[in-house]
Structure formats: C-alpha cells, structure tokens
mmCIF file of C-alpha atoms in Angstrom:
data_model
loop_
_atom_site.group_PDB
_atom_site.id
_atom_site.type_symbol
_atom_site.label_atom_id
_atom_site.label_comp_id
_atom_site.label_asym_id
_atom_site.label_seq_id
_atom_site.Cartn_x
_atom_site.Cartn_y
_atom_site.Cartn_z
ATOM 1 C CA MET A 222 0.000 0.000 0.000
ATOM 2 C CA SER A 223 1.390 3.380 -0.993
ATOM 3 C CA GLU A 224 1.610 6.315 1.384
ATOM 4 C CA GLN A 225 -1.694 8.132 1.610
ATOM 5 C CA THR A 226 -1.868 11.774 0.648
ATOM 6 C CA VAL A 227 -4.112 14.228 2.443
ATOM 7 C CA ILE A 228 -7.258 14.797 0.389
ATOM 8 C CA GLN A 229 -9.463 17.764 1.204
ATOM 9 C CA PRO A 230 -12.837 18.584 -0.381
ATOM 10 C CA PRO A 231 -13.622 22.045 -1.787
ATOM 11 C CA ALA A 232 -14.275 24.190 1.283
ATOM 12 C CA ASN A 233 -16.890 26.417 -0.358
ATOM 13 C CA LEU A 234 -19.500 23.690 -0.936
ATOM 14 C CA ILE A 235 -20.244 22.688 2.665
ATOM 15 C CA GLY A 236 -23.979 22.646 3.342
ATOM 16 C CA ARG A 237 -24.953 23.151 -0.295
ATOM 17 C CA ASP A 238 -27.918 21.435 -1.918
ATOM 18 C CA VAL A 239 -27.267 19.724 -5.252
ATOM 19 C CA LEU A 240 -30.545 20.116 -7.124
ATOM 20 C CA THR A 241 -29.336 21.246 -10.555
ATOM 21 C CA LEU A 242 -25.957 22.254 -11.979
ATOM 22 C CA LEU A 243 -27.507 25.614 -12.839
ATOM 23 C CA ASP A 244 -26.837 26.493 -9.187
ATOM 24 C CA PHE A 245 -23.084 25.909 -9.500
ATOM 25 C CA MET A 246 -20.374 28.128 -10.903
ATOM 26 C CA SER A 247 -18.024 26.731 -13.533
ATOM 27 C CA GLY A 248 -15.166 26.779 -11.044
ATOM 28 C CA GLU A 249 -17.189 24.835 -8.499
ATOM 29 C CA ILE A 250 -17.950 22.130 -11.061
ATOM 30 C CA ASN A 251 -14.286 21.877 -11.981
ATOM 31 C CA ASP A 252 -13.403 21.683 -8.288
ATOM 32 C CA LEU A 253 -15.793 18.734 -7.892
ATOM 33 C CA LEU A 254 -14.292 17.010 -10.930
ATOM 34 C CA ASN A 255 -10.749 17.476 -9.644
ATOM 35 C CA PHE A 256 -11.785 16.177 -6.230
ATOM 36 C CA SER A 257 -13.464 13.178 -7.907
ATOM 37 C CA GLU A 258 -10.204 12.379 -9.671
ATOM 38 C CA GLN A 259 -8.300 12.508 -6.389
ATOM 39 C CA LEU A 260 -10.809 10.240 -4.658
ATOM 40 C CA LYS A 261 -10.772 7.781 -7.558
ATOM 41 C CA GLU A 262 -6.985 7.574 -7.595
ATOM 42 C CA ASN A 263 -6.773 7.222 -3.828
ATOM 43 C CA GLN A 264 -9.441 4.508 -3.805
ATOM 44 C CA LYS A 265 -7.464 2.464 -6.315
ATOM 45 C CA GLN A 266 -4.126 3.053 -4.588
ATOM 46 C CA ASN A 267 -5.029 3.010 -0.907
ATOM 47 C CA GLY A 268 -8.648 1.960 -0.443
ATOM 48 C CA GLN A 269 -11.057 3.967 1.703
ATOM 49 C CA THR A 270 -10.783 7.722 2.177
ATOM 50 C CA LEU A 271 -12.484 8.165 5.544
ATOM 51 C CA LEU A 272 -13.746 11.712 5.187
ATOM 52 C CA LEU A 273 -17.220 11.108 6.669
ATOM 53 C CA PRO A 274 -16.799 8.857 9.727
ATOM 54 C CA GLY A 275 -20.032 8.526 11.680
ATOM 55 C CA LYS A 276 -22.092 10.458 9.111
ATOM 56 C CA SER A 277 -25.426 9.171 7.777
ATOM 57 C CA LEU A 278 -27.078 9.550 4.393
ATOM 58 C CA GLY A 279 -30.779 8.929 3.852
ATOM 59 C CA MET A 280 -31.568 7.643 0.346
ATOM 60 C CA ILE A 281 -35.185 8.148 -0.726
ATOM 61 C CA PHE A 282 -36.090 6.120 -3.826
ATOM 62 C CA GLU A 283 -39.475 6.441 -5.488
ATOM 63 C CA ASN A 284 -38.102 4.717 -8.619
ATOM 64 C CA ALA A 285 -36.069 1.599 -9.275
ATOM 65 C CA SER A 286 -32.314 2.019 -9.485
ATOM 66 C CA THR A 287 -29.114 0.086 -10.104
ATOM 67 C CA ARG A 288 -26.218 2.517 -10.549
ATOM 68 C CA THR A 289 -27.624 5.307 -8.378
ATOM 69 C CA ARG A 290 -28.412 3.156 -5.351
ATOM 70 C CA VAL A 291 -25.254 1.054 -5.450
ATOM 71 C CA SER A 292 -22.883 3.952 -6.139
ATOM 72 C CA PHE A 293 -24.287 6.154 -3.361
ATOM 73 C CA GLU A 294 -24.431 3.311 -0.851
ATOM 74 C CA VAL A 295 -20.944 2.027 -1.619
ATOM 75 C CA GLY A 296 -19.600 5.573 -1.829
ATOM 76 C CA MET A 297 -20.872 6.442 1.624
ATOM 77 C CA THR A 298 -19.307 3.265 3.006
ATOM 78 C CA GLN A 299 -15.955 4.021 1.380
ATOM 79 C CA LEU A 300 -16.037 7.461 3.000
ATOM 80 C CA GLY A 301 -16.548 5.862 6.405
ATOM 81 C CA GLY A 302 -20.216 6.758 6.736
ATOM 82 C CA HIS A 303 -23.539 4.946 6.699
ATOM 83 C CA SER A 304 -26.518 4.985 4.310
ATOM 84 C CA LEU A 305 -30.172 4.059 4.687
ATOM 85 C CA PHE A 306 -32.336 2.916 1.767
ATOM 86 C CA LEU A 307 -35.803 4.466 2.116
ATOM 87 C CA SER A 308 -38.598 3.470 -0.254
ATOM 88 C CA PRO A 309 -42.118 4.990 -0.189
ATOM 89 C CA ARG A 310 -43.175 1.848 1.697
ATOM 90 C CA ASP A 311 -40.598 2.663 4.379
ATOM 91 C CA LEU A 312 -41.646 6.287 4.817
ATOM 92 C CA GLN A 313 -44.892 7.906 5.885
ATOM 93 C CA ILE A 314 -44.508 10.177 2.855
ATOM 94 C CA GLY A 315 -45.819 7.180 0.903
ATOM 95 C CA ARG A 316 -49.038 7.449 2.935
ATOM 96 C CA GLY A 317 -49.455 11.164 2.396
ATOM 97 C CA GLU A 318 -47.278 12.776 5.081
ATOM 98 C CA PRO A 319 -46.394 16.310 3.941
ATOM 99 C CA ILE A 320 -42.911 16.707 2.514
ATOM 100 C CA LYS A 321 -42.352 19.517 5.012
ATOM 101 C CA ASP A 322 -42.812 17.160 7.963
ATOM 102 C CA THR A 323 -40.638 14.454 6.438
ATOM 103 C CA ALA A 324 -37.859 16.962 5.720
ATOM 104 C CA ASN A 325 -37.898 18.424 9.205
ATOM 105 C CA VAL A 326 -37.805 15.018 10.890
ATOM 106 C CA LEU A 327 -35.145 13.446 8.656
ATOM 107 C CA SER A 328 -32.945 16.525 9.123
ATOM 108 C CA ARG A 329 -32.737 15.692 12.833
ATOM 109 C CA TYR A 330 -31.501 12.173 12.149
ATOM 110 C CA LEU A 331 -29.344 12.488 9.036
ATOM 111 C CA ASP A 332 -26.380 14.462 7.734
ATOM 112 C CA ALA A 333 -27.684 14.559 4.140
ATOM 113 C CA ILE A 334 -30.662 13.391 2.108
ATOM 114 C CA MET A 335 -30.469 11.924 -1.398
ATOM 115 C CA ILE A 336 -33.714 11.584 -3.338
ATOM 116 C CA ARG A 337 -34.720 9.991 -6.633
ATOM 117 C CA THR A 338 -38.260 10.932 -7.578
ATOM 118 C CA ASN A 339 -40.468 11.971 -10.475
ATOM 119 C CA SER A 340 -41.220 15.544 -9.462
ATOM 120 C CA HIS A 341 -38.491 18.169 -9.325
ATOM 121 C CA GLU A 342 -40.864 20.392 -7.383
ATOM 122 C CA SER A 343 -40.912 17.774 -4.604
ATOM 123 C CA VAL A 344 -37.117 17.886 -4.380
ATOM 124 C CA GLU A 345 -37.159 21.667 -4.210
ATOM 125 C CA GLU A 346 -39.764 21.547 -1.425
ATOM 126 C CA LEU A 347 -37.722 18.954 0.439
ATOM 127 C CA ALA A 348 -34.657 21.207 0.229
ATOM 128 C CA VAL A 349 -36.581 24.235 1.487
ATOM 129 C CA HIS A 350 -37.588 22.455 4.690
ATOM 130 C CA SER A 351 -34.433 20.391 5.234
ATOM 131 C CA ASP A 352 -31.650 21.593 7.521
ATOM 132 C CA VAL A 353 -29.150 19.242 5.858
ATOM 133 C CA PRO A 354 -27.999 19.102 2.212
ATOM 134 C CA VAL A 355 -30.393 17.567 -0.304
ATOM 135 C CA ILE A 356 -28.945 15.802 -3.352
ATOM 136 C CA ASN A 357 -31.011 15.270 -6.480
ATOM 137 C CA ALA A 358 -30.371 11.728 -7.722
ATOM 138 C CA LEU A 359 -32.818 12.186 -10.644
ATOM 139 C CA THR A 360 -36.082 14.000 -11.214
ATOM 140 C CA ASP A 361 -38.262 14.614 -14.240
ATOM 141 C CA LEU A 362 -36.183 17.686 -15.119
ATOM 142 C CA TYR A 363 -32.580 17.140 -13.995
ATOM 143 C CA HIS A 364 -29.950 14.469 -13.351
ATOM 144 C CA PRO A 365 -26.917 16.437 -12.090
ATOM 145 C CA CYS A 366 -24.975 13.492 -10.638
ATOM 146 C CA GLN A 367 -25.073 11.701 -13.985
ATOM 147 C CA ALA A 368 -23.863 14.817 -15.806
ATOM 148 C CA LEU A 369 -20.883 15.173 -13.467
ATOM 149 C CA ALA A 370 -19.950 11.529 -14.111
ATOM 150 C CA ASP A 371 -20.234 12.231 -17.838
ATOM 151 C CA LEU A 372 -17.856 15.182 -17.573
ATOM 152 C CA LEU A 373 -15.351 13.168 -15.555
ATOM 153 C CA THR A 374 -15.419 10.401 -18.163
ATOM 154 C CA ILE A 375 -14.922 12.813 -21.047
ATOM 155 C CA LYS A 376 -12.051 14.508 -19.245
ATOM 156 C CA GLU A 377 -10.359 11.174 -18.573
ATOM 157 C CA HIS A 378 -10.560 10.042 -22.192
ATOM 158 C CA LYS A 379 -10.016 13.369 -23.942
ATOM 159 C CA GLY A 380 -7.615 15.022 -21.495
ATOM 160 C CA LYS A 381 -9.713 18.191 -21.426
ATOM 161 C CA LEU A 382 -13.257 19.541 -21.606
ATOM 162 C CA GLU A 383 -13.059 23.075 -22.941
ATOM 163 C CA GLY A 384 -13.372 23.326 -26.712
ATOM 164 C CA LEU A 385 -14.839 19.847 -27.255
ATOM 165 C CA LYS A 386 -18.230 19.136 -28.827
ATOM 166 C CA THR A 387 -20.849 16.786 -27.387
ATOM 167 C CA ALA A 388 -23.812 15.566 -29.427
ATOM 168 C CA PHE A 389 -26.860 14.227 -27.593
ATOM 169 C CA ILE A 390 -29.199 12.314 -29.904
ATOM 170 C CA GLY A 391 -32.559 11.100 -28.641
ATOM 171 C CA ASP A 392 -35.187 12.333 -26.202
ATOM 172 C CA GLY A 393 -34.866 15.856 -24.787
ATOM 173 C CA ASN A 394 -35.218 14.536 -21.244
ATOM 174 C CA ASN A 395 -33.707 15.081 -17.788
ATOM 175 C CA VAL A 396 -30.397 13.464 -18.788
ATOM 176 C CA ALA A 397 -30.144 15.705 -21.840
ATOM 177 C CA HIS A 398 -31.003 18.793 -19.768
ATOM 178 C CA SER A 399 -28.229 18.244 -17.234
ATOM 179 C CA LEU A 400 -25.675 17.158 -19.832
ATOM 180 C CA LEU A 401 -26.201 20.321 -21.868
ATOM 181 C CA ILE A 402 -26.001 22.514 -18.763
ATOM 182 C CA ALA A 403 -22.798 20.748 -17.691
ATOM 183 C CA CYS A 404 -21.221 21.169 -21.123
ATOM 184 C CA ALA A 405 -21.968 24.888 -21.207
ATOM 185 C CA LYS A 406 -20.630 25.378 -17.688
ATOM 186 C CA VAL A 407 -17.215 23.909 -18.541
ATOM 187 C CA GLY A 408 -16.766 25.421 -21.999
ATOM 188 C CA MET A 409 -17.952 22.562 -24.206
ATOM 189 C CA ASP A 410 -20.039 23.113 -27.324
ATOM 190 C CA ALA A 411 -23.155 20.962 -27.550
ATOM 191 C CA ALA A 412 -25.745 19.874 -30.090
ATOM 192 C CA ILE A 413 -28.963 18.003 -29.412
ATOM 193 C CA ALA A 414 -30.988 16.205 -32.068
ATOM 194 C CA VAL A 415 -34.545 15.161 -31.202
ATOM 195 C CA PRO A 416 -37.665 14.155 -33.150
ATOM 196 C CA LYS A 417 -40.248 16.887 -33.445
ATOM 197 C CA GLY A 418 -42.342 16.965 -30.297
ATOM 198 C CA TYR A 419 -39.578 15.612 -28.081
ATOM 199 C CA GLU A 420 -37.619 18.815 -27.554
ATOM 200 C CA PRO A 421 -36.251 19.782 -24.127
ATOM 201 C CA ASP A 422 -38.614 21.424 -21.646
ATOM 202 C CA ASP A 423 -39.192 25.030 -22.740
ATOM 203 C CA LYS A 424 -38.229 26.605 -19.423
ATOM 204 C CA VAL A 425 -35.145 24.445 -19.015
ATOM 205 C CA TRP A 426 -34.094 25.072 -22.624
ATOM 206 C CA LYS A 427 -34.106 28.801 -21.987
ATOM 207 C CA GLU A 428 -31.904 28.198 -18.937
ATOM 208 C CA ILE A 429 -29.540 26.109 -21.051
ATOM 209 C CA GLN A 430 -29.391 28.808 -23.724
ATOM 210 C CA GLN A 431 -28.614 31.455 -21.126
ATOM 211 C CA THR A 432 -25.895 29.282 -19.598
ATOM 212 C CA ALA A 433 -24.283 28.711 -22.999
ATOM 213 C CA GLU A 434 -24.401 32.428 -23.772
ATOM 214 C CA GLU A 435 -22.848 33.338 -20.421
ATOM 215 C CA ASN A 436 -20.002 30.878 -20.972
ATOM 216 C CA GLY A 437 -19.409 31.582 -24.654
ATOM 217 C CA THR A 438 -20.231 28.085 -25.885
ATOM 218 C CA GLU A 439 -22.123 27.075 -29.021
ATOM 219 C CA LEU A 440 -25.496 25.361 -28.608
ATOM 220 C CA GLU A 441 -27.575 23.762 -31.334
ATOM 221 C CA LEU A 442 -31.055 22.202 -31.363
ATOM 222 C CA THR A 443 -31.977 20.233 -34.465
ATOM 223 C CA ASN A 444 -34.210 17.444 -35.721
ATOM 224 C CA ASN A 445 -31.347 16.053 -37.810
ATOM 225 C CA PRO A 446 -29.095 13.476 -36.051
ATOM 226 C CA GLU A 447 -26.388 13.684 -38.724
ATOM 227 C CA GLU A 448 -26.183 17.434 -38.305
ATOM 228 C CA ALA A 449 -25.787 17.146 -34.535
ATOM 229 C CA ALA A 450 -23.164 14.413 -34.824
ATOM 230 C CA LYS A 451 -20.992 16.325 -37.298
ATOM 231 C CA ASP A 452 -17.437 16.698 -35.914
ATOM 232 C CA ALA A 453 -18.547 15.632 -32.428
ATOM 233 C CA ASP A 454 -15.985 14.462 -29.894
ATOM 234 C CA VAL A 455 -18.698 12.761 -27.841
ATOM 235 C CA ILE A 456 -21.862 10.955 -28.969
ATOM 236 C CA TYR A 457 -24.464 10.428 -26.239
ATOM 237 C CA THR A 458 -27.889 8.854 -26.116
ATOM 238 C CA ASP A 459 -30.467 7.572 -23.633
ATOM 239 C CA VAL A 460 -33.431 5.209 -23.877
ATOM 240 C CA TRP A 461 -36.333 6.479 -25.949
ATOM 241 C CA ALA A 462 -38.914 5.700 -23.253
ATOM 242 C CA SER A 463 -37.567 6.696 -19.838
ATOM 243 C CA MET A 464 -39.161 5.676 -16.529
ATOM 244 C CA GLY A 465 -42.721 6.900 -16.440
ATOM 245 C CA TYR A 466 -43.130 6.755 -20.220
ATOM 246 C CA GLU A 467 -43.119 2.982 -20.714
ATOM 247 C CA GLU A 468 -46.709 3.039 -21.982
ATOM 248 C CA GLU A 469 -45.499 5.205 -24.905
ATOM 249 C CA GLN A 470 -42.929 2.614 -26.044
ATOM 250 C CA THR A 471 -44.588 1.739 -29.369
ATOM 251 C CA LYS A 472 -45.403 5.378 -30.138
ATOM 252 C CA ARG A 473 -41.859 6.473 -29.367
ATOM 253 C CA GLU A 474 -40.262 3.708 -31.414
ATOM 254 C CA LYS A 475 -42.065 5.097 -34.455
ATOM 255 C CA ALA A 476 -41.268 8.731 -33.613
ATOM 256 C CA PHE A 477 -37.561 7.983 -33.092
ATOM 257 C CA GLU A 478 -37.017 6.143 -36.382
ATOM 258 C CA GLY A 479 -33.709 7.338 -37.828
ATOM 259 C CA PHE A 480 -32.336 8.351 -34.419
ATOM 260 C CA GLN A 481 -30.549 5.106 -33.581
ATOM 261 C CA ILE A 482 -26.841 5.532 -32.856
ATOM 262 C CA ASP A 483 -25.208 3.227 -35.394
ATOM 263 C CA GLU A 484 -21.872 3.191 -37.183
ATOM 264 C CA GLU A 485 -23.269 5.111 -40.153
ATOM 265 C CA LEU A 486 -24.407 7.974 -37.928
ATOM 266 C CA CYS A 487 -21.166 7.958 -35.931
ATOM 267 C CA ALA A 488 -19.181 8.323 -39.160
ATOM 268 C CA ASN A 489 -20.208 11.994 -38.989
ATOM 269 C CA ALA A 490 -18.316 12.418 -35.707
ATOM 270 C CA LYS A 491 -14.564 12.744 -35.286
ATOM 271 C CA GLU A 492 -12.589 9.546 -35.815
ATOM 272 C CA ASP A 493 -11.641 9.364 -32.136
ATOM 273 C CA TYR A 494 -15.120 10.092 -30.749
ATOM 274 C CA ILE A 495 -16.277 8.383 -27.570
ATOM 275 C CA PHE A 496 -19.755 6.978 -26.984
ATOM 276 C CA LEU A 497 -21.665 7.572 -23.734
ATOM 277 C CA HIS A 498 -24.947 6.187 -22.407
ATOM 278 C CA CYS A 499 -26.312 6.688 -18.890
ATOM 279 C CA LEU A 500 -27.708 3.108 -18.879
ATOM 280 C CA PRO A 501 -29.745 0.969 -18.808
ATOM 281 C CA ALA A 502 -29.537 0.560 -22.592
ATOM 282 C CA HIS A 503 -31.682 -1.209 -25.172
ATOM 283 C CA ARG A 504 -29.333 -2.623 -27.793
ATOM 284 C CA GLY A 505 -30.907 -2.548 -31.230
ATOM 285 C CA GLU A 506 -33.209 0.308 -30.236
ATOM 286 C CA GLU A 507 -31.594 3.659 -29.359
ATOM 287 C CA VAL A 508 -28.095 2.267 -30.026
ATOM 288 C CA ALA A 509 -26.706 -0.486 -32.212
ATOM 289 C CA ALA A 510 -24.782 -3.258 -30.464
ATOM 290 C CA GLU A 511 -21.690 -2.619 -32.575
ATOM 291 C CA VAL A 512 -21.486 0.922 -31.171
ATOM 292 C CA ILE A 513 -22.259 0.379 -27.494
ATOM 293 C CA ASP A 514 -20.035 -2.717 -27.401
ATOM 294 C CA GLY A 515 -17.440 -1.272 -29.771
ATOM 295 C CA ALA A 516 -14.030 0.341 -29.369
ATOM 296 C CA HIS A 517 -15.417 3.877 -28.995
ATOM 297 C CA SER A 518 -17.752 3.000 -26.112
ATOM 298 C CA VAL A 519 -16.726 4.043 -22.595
ATOM 299 C CA ILE A 520 -20.047 3.322 -20.897
ATOM 300 C CA TYR A 521 -18.590 1.230 -18.086
ATOM 301 C CA ASP A 522 -16.020 3.881 -17.203
ATOM 302 C CA GLU A 523 -18.935 6.320 -17.184
ATOM 303 C CA ALA A 524 -20.958 4.064 -14.871
ATOM 304 C CA GLU A 525 -17.994 3.618 -12.513
ATOM 305 C CA ASN A 526 -17.522 7.367 -12.348
ATOM 306 C CA ARG A 527 -20.963 7.730 -10.773
ATOM 307 C CA LEU A 528 -19.312 6.322 -7.643
ATOM 308 C CA HIS A 529 -16.430 8.765 -7.642
ATOM 309 C CA VAL A 530 -18.365 11.971 -8.365
ATOM 310 C CA GLN A 531 -21.007 11.080 -5.783
ATOM 311 C CA LYS A 532 -18.313 10.517 -3.186
ATOM 312 C CA ALA A 533 -16.959 13.954 -4.110
ATOM 313 C CA ILE A 534 -20.409 15.505 -3.703
ATOM 314 C CA LEU A 535 -21.045 13.806 -0.369
ATOM 315 C CA ALA A 536 -17.655 14.711 1.101
ATOM 316 C CA SER A 537 -18.013 18.281 -0.138
ATOM 317 C CA VAL A 538 -21.517 19.139 1.108
ATOM 318 C CA ILE A 539 -21.781 17.177 4.367
ATOM 319 C CA GLU A 540 -20.494 19.214 7.312
#
C-alpha cells in the first residue's frame, strides 16, 4: 500500500444542496471534478478515504435504481459513513405525510438526504424544509450526478473539456437537460438532435441557452441526427422511453425512427469520438450493439464514475 496523501474537499460547498448544476459556478464544477479524480486515484491506490466517519445519508427512492443506489451506498461506506435505503413503503410520505414534515424530521436524524423521484418540485420543497444538504439523484427535469460523471469520463478520455463538442441524440429529457447545462458550464459546445415533439422542456431550454451564452459556448437544437453528430468528440444517447413513459414505447419507437446511434451515424463524428450512455440501454433500439459494445464506447467507465463523483459531492456538502 502506498503512502496516503491528504485529500481535502472544496471548502466552499459545505452545506450546499445539489438540485441542478444551474446552481453551481463553472469553477465549483471543476473543483468537484478534480476532487473526484483525487478520490478515484486514492481509492485504487489506498482503499477507503475516511472523510465522513459517523455520518449518515438517507436515500429516498421512489423509482427503481441500479447505478444510483449502489454507487451512493458504496460511496458512503468508502467514506466511512452509513446509508439508509428508504422506499415509499418505508416512509410515511408514501401514505401522504407532507414533505415539510418528512424533511424536518429526517434533518434531525441524518447528515444529508439523497432523493430519486419523479417531481423536481418535490425535491425543491424537500430542500426548502431540510436543515441538511439535499442531493437530487434524478427528477423529471434534472440528473446532475449523472452529468458530473459524464464530464469526468470525457475529461479522462479526452484530457480536457473546454473546446470539445458533445452531441446528444434522442429524447430531450432530464439526462439531456443536465448534460447540456454541464457542457456549457465547462466550456464545451453541444448539439442536441430530437424528433419533433420531443424537444427539451421550454423553461429548461431557456436556462440552457442562457448558460451557454454566459459561458461563450455554441449550442444547437436540431431534428437532424447527422447534423448534430458532425465533428462531435462525444456521442451520447439515452433510452427512448424513460421511466414513467413505458406506456409510450410503441409510439416512441415510431417517432424515433432514424435516431438510432449506429456506425453510419457515428461516421459523422470525429474519428476518435467516444460513446456515452447513462444506462440501462436497449441494444438494437436507441443504439446499435456494434457501437455500445465497440471500441469507442466508454459506458462502463462512465458508470464507474458515478461512484467517484457522488463521493466527491457527499464529502463536499456534508459538514
């Protein structure tokens, strides 16, 4: 075992909620990415980095999860803390208890609350009434933890972020929202190609446009996948029917014809492009098997990095 170096989280993030990356300055995002890199390297070299001994994280899940639950739970353990899985069946909130009451009570037991739910408004209300940091682990509008893992993965494989181009092709959903915000915050150009009627949320799109303008990055919205993919350094997609939209599967399959990420589409990108997918994936639907399982795919590095960025978030916001 090599000698351990002292690793310190960014001091200016203590007590902060993590609801959307819109609330973070570019420098703060880069600080989190740098801290994630340090934690990842130390974990591989030395094992646990016990920055949160005796601390507890409550994890509220209203939706099923693989990567989010496991990465947060393992991450908290590796930091020396403890996590509690809380489903609607475990909480009185599932029987109609007001969010205000739940937030006030959990704040007296826990050091932070992570929540994965359908309504972003519920997360905002939880944060208003909580005395401890609230971390958004996915809502209908944003998925900030995923976007940070995406940035870390791009940085690892490309050696930089600023000046690169990311192309998101698929549904203008929560994953797309946070990815585009993240790109603009760190100086990356971005293009999103969606079928007509599946554009990003109007309010969020205006926020993304403003963020891109403030940071001097190019932003494109198109209905043409080839146009979005042109000269891209990163190709990204998500399932066509996210959680909550399963009943629209057949309708969406028809609407998304021509939007599959295959080798022909990727030929428009740079030769050394990388492929990202937040997972779970449907091979043969939104992405061809030869792409997601091919040499350009870094999806498992991306999934692993959920662990490292979430450890960085936890160690940075928990006091």
